[in-house]
């Protein structure tokens, strides 16, 4: 029988297909791991309800755990408690920045229009003078920004709370 | 009739139909950023519909999957708001439709997170976070277009005049709601309508737009009575499953 601790370690080797520097643990989407005999049950929560990567992540988890041993693996998707970007680990945020994606910043209440602009430092030159190009970026979880200093366009992993 | 199942269809069909309409913009957005934005929104809505239909299938307990409910019903069995099936028109029309709907979805989900039904509460909590982004996006466009050039103002004012008649249906309530309200599953529409009216009024005011005088309120979607547009949507939406029954990716 495999220890739950080992399963958590194996999950360190499962990466997000969209942001391949992050593991599923960095993302904070693994809710629970349960081992009974030779069967492993993993519970994950989606980042966004329509995130097309979820099915792939499920399959990757099953594939990775099957590589590690002769297990019966099942993966369940639960919506509650709802995922928030606060669950991305510090390590995950560091990796995001290194990869060129600005990690989520504390954001003010979304009800304030225009007035509120979150300061998102440029992941390339750390300059705080950046502008939002679009709320919606290359995937559901990202917004599109540009640095006014180095002019580099970049993705911002939006704050979700 | 199973009231919970019926309510879930209303909620899920709203998400599916507006999600489908937004997907029609794919490759046709006025600028690249908006093309991406609208398909992102579409993805959120179709994701919501998937969760809601999955649960609806379990509640109904006749073995229907989320896909069965999305693809294998006839027009009269869809319970979405008539507002949402209206054609996209120009970008201003699409954003106006989106704004009127997002302004309703936010206060609705804010209340559904307290539902006595755990699954509905979970879906609402998840969807609320996305809805806040949607509403911010559509509100900003309404202000920008309304308080923009003469051309953009005229166009969104026309859109508002065209769509306003469908907004009373947002707050439609019947015996389905009454039954679920008594068990604390769904909230009363009174508070939602109040929140909606005050927010919509505030934004339209900032956008220098005028709320039209309503002399006709078009309802029927919640009972399966639709405008002619739904049939065309379903023809496209259901094509693959109708042509190749049981087909999977």
Coordinates of C-alpha atoms in Angstrom, one line a residue:
Chain A
X1 CA 0.0 0.0 0.0
X2 CA 1.3 3.4 -0.9
X3 CA 1.4 6.2 1.7
X4 CA -0.7 9.3 1.1
X5 CA 2.5 11.3 1.5
X6 CA 4.0 9.5 -1.5
X7 CA 1.0 10.3 -3.6
X8 CA 1.3 14.0 -2.8
X9 CA 5.0 13.7 -3.9
X10 CA 4.0 12.0 -7.2
X11 CA 1.6 14.9 -7.8
X12 CA 4.6 17.2 -7.8
X13 CA 5.3 15.7 -11.2
X14 CA 2.0 16.6 -12.7
X15 CA 2.1 19.9 -14.5
X16 CA -0.6 22.4 -15.7
X17 CA -0.8 21.8 -19.5
X18 CA -1.4 25.6 -20.1
X19 CA 1.3 26.9 -17.7
X20 CA 3.8 24.0 -17.8
X21 CA 6.0 25.4 -15.1
X22 CA 3.3 25.0 -12.4
X23 CA 2.5 21.7 -10.8
X24 CA -1.0 20.9 -9.8
X25 CA 0.1 21.4 -6.2
X26 CA 1.6 24.9 -7.0
X27 CA -1.8 25.8 -8.4
X28 CA -3.6 24.6 -5.3
X29 CA -6.2 22.6 -7.1
X30 CA -5.7 19.3 -5.3
X31 CA -8.2 19.1 -2.5
X32 CA -7.8 15.6 -1.1
X33 CA -5.9 12.4 -1.6
X34 CA -7.3 9.2 -0.2
X35 CA -5.6 5.8 -0.3
X36 CA -7.5 2.5 0.3
X37 CA -5.6 -0.6 -0.4
X38 CA -4.4 -0.3 -4.0
X39 CA -6.9 2.4 -5.0
X40 CA -6.1 6.1 -4.9
X41 CA -8.7 8.7 -4.9
X42 CA -7.8 12.3 -5.8
X43 CA -10.2 15.2 -5.5
X44 CA -9.5 18.3 -7.6
X45 CA -11.3 21.6 -8.0
X46 CA -11.4 23.6 -11.3
X47 CA -9.9 27.0 -11.6
X48 CA -12.6 28.3 -13.9
X49 CA -15.8 26.3 -14.6
X50 CA -15.1 26.3 -18.3
X51 CA -11.4 25.6 -18.1
X52 CA -10.6 23.2 -20.9
X53 CA -7.4 22.0 -19.2
X54 CA -9.3 20.2 -16.4
X55 CA -10.0 17.1 -18.3
X56 CA -6.4 16.9 -19.4
X57 CA -5.2 17.4 -15.8
X58 CA -7.5 14.6 -14.7
X59 CA -6.0 12.3 -17.4
X60 CA -2.4 13.4 -16.5
X61 CA -2.9 12.6 -12.8
X62 CA -4.2 9.1 -13.7
X63 CA -1.4 8.5 -16.1
X64 CA 1.3 9.7 -13.7
X65 CA 0.0 7.6 -10.8
X66 CA -0.2 4.6 -13.0
X67 CA 3.4 5.1 -14.0
X68 CA 4.3 4.9 -10.3
X69 CA 2.7 1.6 -9.5
X70 CA -0.2 -0.7 -10.0
X71 CA -3.0 1.5 -8.7
X72 CA -6.7 1.9 -9.4
X73 CA -6.8 5.7 -9.7
X74 CA -10.0 7.8 -9.7
X75 CA -10.2 11.5 -9.9
X76 CA -13.2 13.6 -8.8
X77 CA -14.0 17.2 -9.7
X78 CA -15.7 19.2 -6.9
X79 CA -16.8 22.8 -7.2
X80 CA -16.9 23.6 -3.5
X81 CA -15.0 25.3 -1.9
X82 CA -14.5 27.4 -5.0
X83 CA -10.9 27.7 -6.1
X84 CA -9.2 31.1 -5.5
X85 CA -5.9 32.4 -6.7
X86 CA -5.0 32.7 -3.0
X87 CA -4.3 29.0 -3.1
X88 CA -1.5 29.4 -5.6
X89 CA 1.6 28.7 -3.5
X90 CA 4.4 31.2 -3.0
X91 CA 6.6 28.9 -4.9
X92 CA 4.0 28.9 -7.7
X93 CA 3.9 32.7 -7.8
X94 CA 7.7 32.8 -8.1
X95 CA 7.7 30.3 -10.9
X96 CA 4.9 32.2 -12.7
X97 CA 7.0 35.4 -12.7
X98 CA 10.1 33.6 -13.8
X99 CA 8.0 32.2 -16.7
X100 CA 7.0 35.7 -17.7
X101 CA 3.5 35.7 -16.3
X102 CA 2.7 38.3 -13.6
X103 CA 1.3 36.5 -10.6
X104 CA -2.0 37.6 -9.1
X105 CA -2.0 40.8 -7.0
X106 CA -4.4 41.9 -4.3
X107 CA -7.2 43.5 -6.1
X108 CA -9.7 46.0 -4.9
X109 CA -13.5 45.4 -5.1
X110 CA -14.5 44.7 -8.7
X111 CA -17.6 46.9 -8.4
X112 CA -15.5 50.1 -8.7
X113 CA -15.4 50.9 -12.4
X114 CA -12.5 52.6 -14.1
X115 CA -11.3 54.3 -10.9
X116 CA -9.7 51.1 -9.7
X117 CA -6.6 49.9 -11.5
X118 CA -4.6 47.2 -10.0
X119 CA -0.9 47.8 -10.0
X120 CA 0.7 44.8 -11.8
X121 CA 4.5 45.0 -11.9
X122 CA 6.1 43.9 -15.2
X123 CA 7.5 40.4 -14.8
X124 CA 10.4 41.3 -17.1
X125 CA 11.7 44.6 -15.7
X126 CA 9.8 44.9 -12.4
X127 CA 8.6 48.4 -13.4
X128 CA 5.2 49.2 -11.8
X129 CA 4.2 51.5 -14.7
X130 CA 2.1 49.0 -16.7
X131 CA -1.3 49.2 -18.4
X132 CA -4.1 46.7 -18.9
X133 CA -4.8 45.9 -22.6
X134 CA -7.7 43.6 -21.9
X135 CA -9.4 41.9 -19.0
X136 CA -9.3 38.7 -21.0
X137 CA -6.1 37.0 -22.2
X138 CA -4.9 33.9 -23.8
X139 CA -6.8 31.7 -21.3
X140 CA -9.7 32.2 -18.9
X141 CA -7.4 32.8 -16.0
X142 CA -5.3 35.5 -17.5
X143 CA -5.6 39.2 -18.5
X144 CA -3.4 41.0 -21.0
X145 CA -1.0 43.7 -19.9
X146 CA 1.8 45.8 -21.4
X147 CA 4.7 47.4 -19.6
X148 CA 5.0 51.2 -20.3
X149 CA 8.7 51.1 -19.5
X150 CA 10.2 48.1 -21.4
X151 CA 7.1 48.0 -23.7
X152 CA 6.9 44.2 -23.3
X153 CA 3.4 42.8 -23.5
X154 CA 2.7 40.2 -20.9
X155 CA 0.1 37.9 -19.3
X156 CA -1.3 38.6 -15.9
X157 CA -2.8 35.7 -13.8
X158 CA -5.9 37.5 -12.6
X159 CA -6.9 37.6 -9.0
X160 CA -9.9 35.4 -8.4
X161 CA -11.6 35.5 -5.1
Chain B
X1 CA -43.2 18.3 -12.4
X2 CA -39.9 18.3 -10.6
X3 CA -39.4 21.9 -9.6
X4 CA -35.7 21.6 -8.8
X5 CA -35.0 20.1 -12.2
X6 CA -37.1 22.7 -13.9
X7 CA -35.3 25.5 -12.1
X8 CA -31.9 24.0 -13.0
X9 CA -32.9 23.9 -16.7
X10 CA -33.8 27.6 -16.6
X11 CA -30.4 28.4 -15.0
X12 CA -28.5 26.1 -17.3
X13 CA -30.2 27.1 -20.5
X14 CA -29.5 30.8 -19.8
X15 CA -25.8 30.0 -19.5
X16 CA -25.8 27.7 -22.6
X17 CA -27.7 30.1 -24.9
X18 CA -25.7 33.2 -24.1
X19 CA -22.5 31.2 -24.2
X20 CA -23.5 30.0 -27.7
X21 CA -24.3 33.5 -28.9
X22 CA -20.9 34.7 -27.6
X23 CA -19.2 31.9 -29.4
X24 CA -20.6 33.2 -32.7
X25 CA -18.2 36.1 -32.3
X26 CA -15.2 33.9 -32.5
X27 CA -13.1 35.3 -35.3
X28 CA -15.4 38.2 -35.9
X29 CA -14.6 40.5 -32.9
X30 CA -14.1 44.2 -33.7
X31 CA -10.6 44.0 -32.2
X32 CA -8.4 41.0 -31.3
X33 CA -8.7 41.7 -27.5
X34 CA -12.5 41.7 -27.7
X35 CA -12.6 38.6 -29.9
X36 CA -10.6 36.9 -27.1
X37 CA -12.7 38.4 -24.4
X38 CA -16.0 37.2 -25.9
X39 CA -14.8 33.7 -26.4
X40 CA -13.4 33.7 -22.8
X41 CA -16.9 34.7 -21.6
X42 CA -18.4 32.1 -23.8
X43 CA -16.2 29.5 -22.2
X44 CA -17.2 30.5 -18.7
X45 CA -20.9 30.3 -19.6
X46 CA -20.6 26.9 -21.3
X47 CA -18.6 25.7 -18.2
X48 CA -21.4 26.9 -16.0
X49 CA -24.0 25.2 -18.2
X50 CA -22.0 21.9 -17.9
X51 CA -22.0 22.0 -14.1
X52 CA -25.7 22.9 -13.9
X53 CA -26.8 20.3 -16.5
X54 CA -24.8 17.6 -14.8
X55 CA -26.6 18.3 -11.6
X56 CA -29.9 18.6 -13.4
X57 CA -29.4 15.1 -14.8
X58 CA -28.7 13.7 -11.4
X59 CA -31.8 15.4 -9.9
X60 CA -34.0 14.2 -12.8
X61 CA -32.6 10.7 -12.3
X62 CA -33.5 9.3 -15.7
X63 CA -29.9 8.8 -16.8
X64 CA -29.5 11.9 -18.9
X65 CA -26.0 13.4 -19.0
X66 CA -25.1 17.1 -19.4
X67 CA -24.6 16.5 -23.1
X68 CA -28.0 14.9 -23.5
X69 CA -29.6 17.9 -21.9
X70 CA -27.6 20.4 -24.0
X71 CA -28.0 18.6 -27.4
X72 CA -31.0 16.4 -27.4
X73 CA -34.0 18.5 -26.4
X74 CA -36.5 20.3 -28.6
X75 CA -37.0 24.1 -28.7
X76 CA -40.0 24.0 -26.4
X77 CA -38.0 22.2 -23.8
X78 CA -35.5 25.0 -23.5
X79 CA -36.3 27.4 -20.6
X80 CA -33.8 30.3 -21.2
X81 CA -34.8 34.0 -21.2
X82 CA -35.9 35.3 -24.6
X83 CA -33.4 38.2 -24.2
X84 CA -30.5 35.8 -24.5
X85 CA -31.5 34.2 -27.8
X86 CA -31.8 37.6 -29.6
X87 CA -29.3 38.0 -32.4
X88 CA -25.9 39.5 -31.6
X89 CA -26.4 42.4 -33.9
X90 CA -23.4 44.8 -33.8
X91 CA -20.9 44.9 -30.9
X92 CA -23.0 47.5 -29.1
X93 CA -26.1 45.2 -29.2
X94 CA -24.1 42.3 -27.9
X95 CA -22.6 44.3 -25.0
X96 CA -26.0 45.7 -24.1
X97 CA -27.5 42.2 -24.0
X98 CA -24.5 41.1 -21.9
X99 CA -24.7 44.1 -19.6
X100 CA -28.5 43.6 -18.9
X101 CA -27.9 39.9 -18.2
X102 CA -24.7 40.3 -16.1
X103 CA -26.3 42.9 -13.9
X104 CA -29.0 40.3 -13.2
X105 CA -26.7 37.3 -12.7
X106 CA -24.5 38.9 -10.1
X107 CA -27.3 39.7 -7.5
X108 CA -28.8 36.3 -8.4
X109 CA -25.6 34.3 -7.6
X110 CA -24.9 36.5 -4.6
X111 CA -28.1 35.1 -3.1
X112 CA -27.8 31.5 -4.5
X113 CA -24.6 31.0 -2.6
X114 CA -26.8 30.9 0.5
X115 CA -29.1 28.2 -1.1
X116 CA -30.1 25.4 1.2
X117 CA -29.1 23.1 -1.8
X118 CA -25.4 22.5 -1.4
X119 CA -24.8 21.9 -5.1
X120 CA -26.5 25.1 -6.2
X121 CA -24.6 27.0 -3.6
X122 CA -21.3 25.6 -4.9
X123 CA -22.1 26.3 -8.5
X124 CA -23.2 29.8 -7.6
X125 CA -20.0 30.5 -5.5
X126 CA -17.9 29.4 -8.4
X127 CA -19.9 31.3 -11.0
X128 CA -20.1 34.5 -9.0
X129 CA -16.4 35.0 -9.2
X130 CA -16.5 34.8 -13.0
X131 CA -19.7 37.0 -13.2
X132 CA -18.0 39.9 -11.4
X133 CA -15.4 40.0 -14.2
X134 CA -18.1 39.7 -16.9
X135 CA -20.1 42.6 -15.4
X136 CA -17.2 44.9 -15.1
X137 CA -16.3 44.2 -18.7
X138 CA -19.8 44.8 -20.1
X139 CA -20.5 47.9 -17.8
X140 CA -17.3 49.6 -18.9
X141 CA -18.2 49.1 -22.6
X142 CA -21.7 50.5 -22.1
X143 CA -20.3 53.6 -20.5
X144 CA -17.6 54.0 -23.1
X145 CA -20.0 53.4 -26.1
X146 CA -22.9 55.5 -24.6
X147 CA -20.7 58.4 -23.5
X148 CA -18.6 58.0 -26.7
X149 CA -19.3 59.4 -30.2
X150 CA -22.6 60.2 -31.7
X151 CA -22.5 57.1 -33.7
X152 CA -21.7 54.8 -30.8
X153 CA -24.2 56.4 -28.6
X154 CA -27.0 56.1 -31.2
X155 CA -26.2 52.5 -31.7
X156 CA -26.3 51.4 -28.0
X157 CA -29.3 53.6 -27.4
X158 CA -31.0 51.6 -30.3
X159 CA -29.9 48.4 -28.7
X160 CA -31.3 49.4 -25.3
X161 CA -34.6 50.3 -27.0
X162 CA -34.7 47.0 -28.7
X163 CA -33.8 44.8 -25.8
X164 CA -35.5 46.6 -22.9
X165 CA -38.9 44.8 -23.6
X166 CA -37.2 41.5 -22.7
X167 CA -35.9 42.5 -19.3
X168 CA -39.1 42.1 -17.3
X169 CA -38.7 38.3 -17.9
X170 CA -35.5 38.4 -15.8
X171 CA -37.6 38.5 -12.7
X172 CA -40.2 36.0 -13.8
X173 CA -41.5 33.8 -11.0
X174 CA -44.1 31.0 -11.0
X175 CA -45.0 27.9 -8.9
X176 CA -41.5 26.5 -9.6
X177 CA -39.9 29.4 -7.7
X178 CA -42.6 29.4 -5.0
X179 CA -42.0 25.8 -4.1
X180 CA -38.2 26.2 -4.1
X181 CA -38.4 29.5 -2.2
X182 CA -40.4 27.8 0.6
X183 CA -37.5 25.3 1.2
X184 CA -34.8 28.0 1.0
X185 CA -33.3 26.7 -2.3
X186 CA -33.9 29.9 -4.3
X187 CA -34.2 33.6 -3.3
X188 CA -37.1 35.9 -3.9
X189 CA -36.8 38.0 -7.1
X190 CA -37.8 41.2 -5.2
X191 CA -34.3 42.0 -3.9
X192 CA -32.6 41.0 -7.1
X193 CA -34.9 43.3 -9.1
X194 CA -34.1 46.1 -6.7
X195 CA -30.4 45.6 -7.1
X196 CA -30.6 45.2 -10.8
X197 CA -32.7 48.4 -11.3
X198 CA -30.4 50.5 -9.2
X199 CA -27.2 49.3 -10.8
X200 CA -28.5 49.4 -14.4
X201 CA -29.9 52.8 -13.7
X202 CA -26.6 54.1 -12.4
X203 CA -24.5 52.8 -15.3
X204 CA -27.0 53.9 -18.0
X205 CA -27.0 57.3 -16.4
X206 CA -23.2 57.5 -16.6
X207 CA -23.4 56.2 -20.2
X208 CA -25.8 59.1 -20.9
X209 CA -28.4 56.6 -22.2
X210 CA -32.1 56.9 -21.7
X211 CA -34.2 54.0 -20.4
X212 CA -37.1 53.6 -22.9
X213 CA -40.7 53.8 -21.9
X214 CA -41.9 50.3 -22.0
X215 CA -45.2 49.6 -23.5
X216 CA -44.7 45.9 -24.2
X217 CA -43.1 43.2 -22.0
X218 CA -42.2 40.1 -23.9
X219 CA -42.1 37.0 -21.8
X220 CA -42.4 33.2 -22.4
X221 CA -38.9 31.7 -22.4
X222 CA -39.3 30.3 -18.9
X223 CA -42.3 28.4 -20.1
X224 CA -40.6 27.2 -23.3
X225 CA -42.3 29.8 -25.6
X226 CA -39.5 31.3 -27.6
X227 CA -38.8 33.9 -30.3
X228 CA -38.1 32.5 -33.8
X229 CA -34.3 32.9 -33.1
X230 CA -34.0 29.9 -30.8
X231 CA -34.7 27.4 -33.5
X232 CA -31.9 28.7 -35.6
X233 CA -29.5 28.5 -32.6
X234 CA -30.4 24.9 -31.9
X235 CA -30.1 23.9 -35.6
X236 CA -26.4 24.9 -35.4
X237 CA -25.8 23.9 -31.8
X238 CA -27.3 20.4 -32.2
X239 CA -26.2 19.7 -35.7
X240 CA -23.5 17.1 -34.9
X241 CA -25.6 15.1 -32.4
X242 CA -28.6 15.1 -34.8
X243 CA -26.5 14.1 -37.8
X244 CA -24.3 11.6 -35.9
X245 CA -26.3 10.5 -32.8
X246 CA -24.1 9.5 -29.9
X247 CA -21.0 11.0 -31.5
X248 CA -18.1 11.7 -29.1
X249 CA -14.8 13.7 -29.4

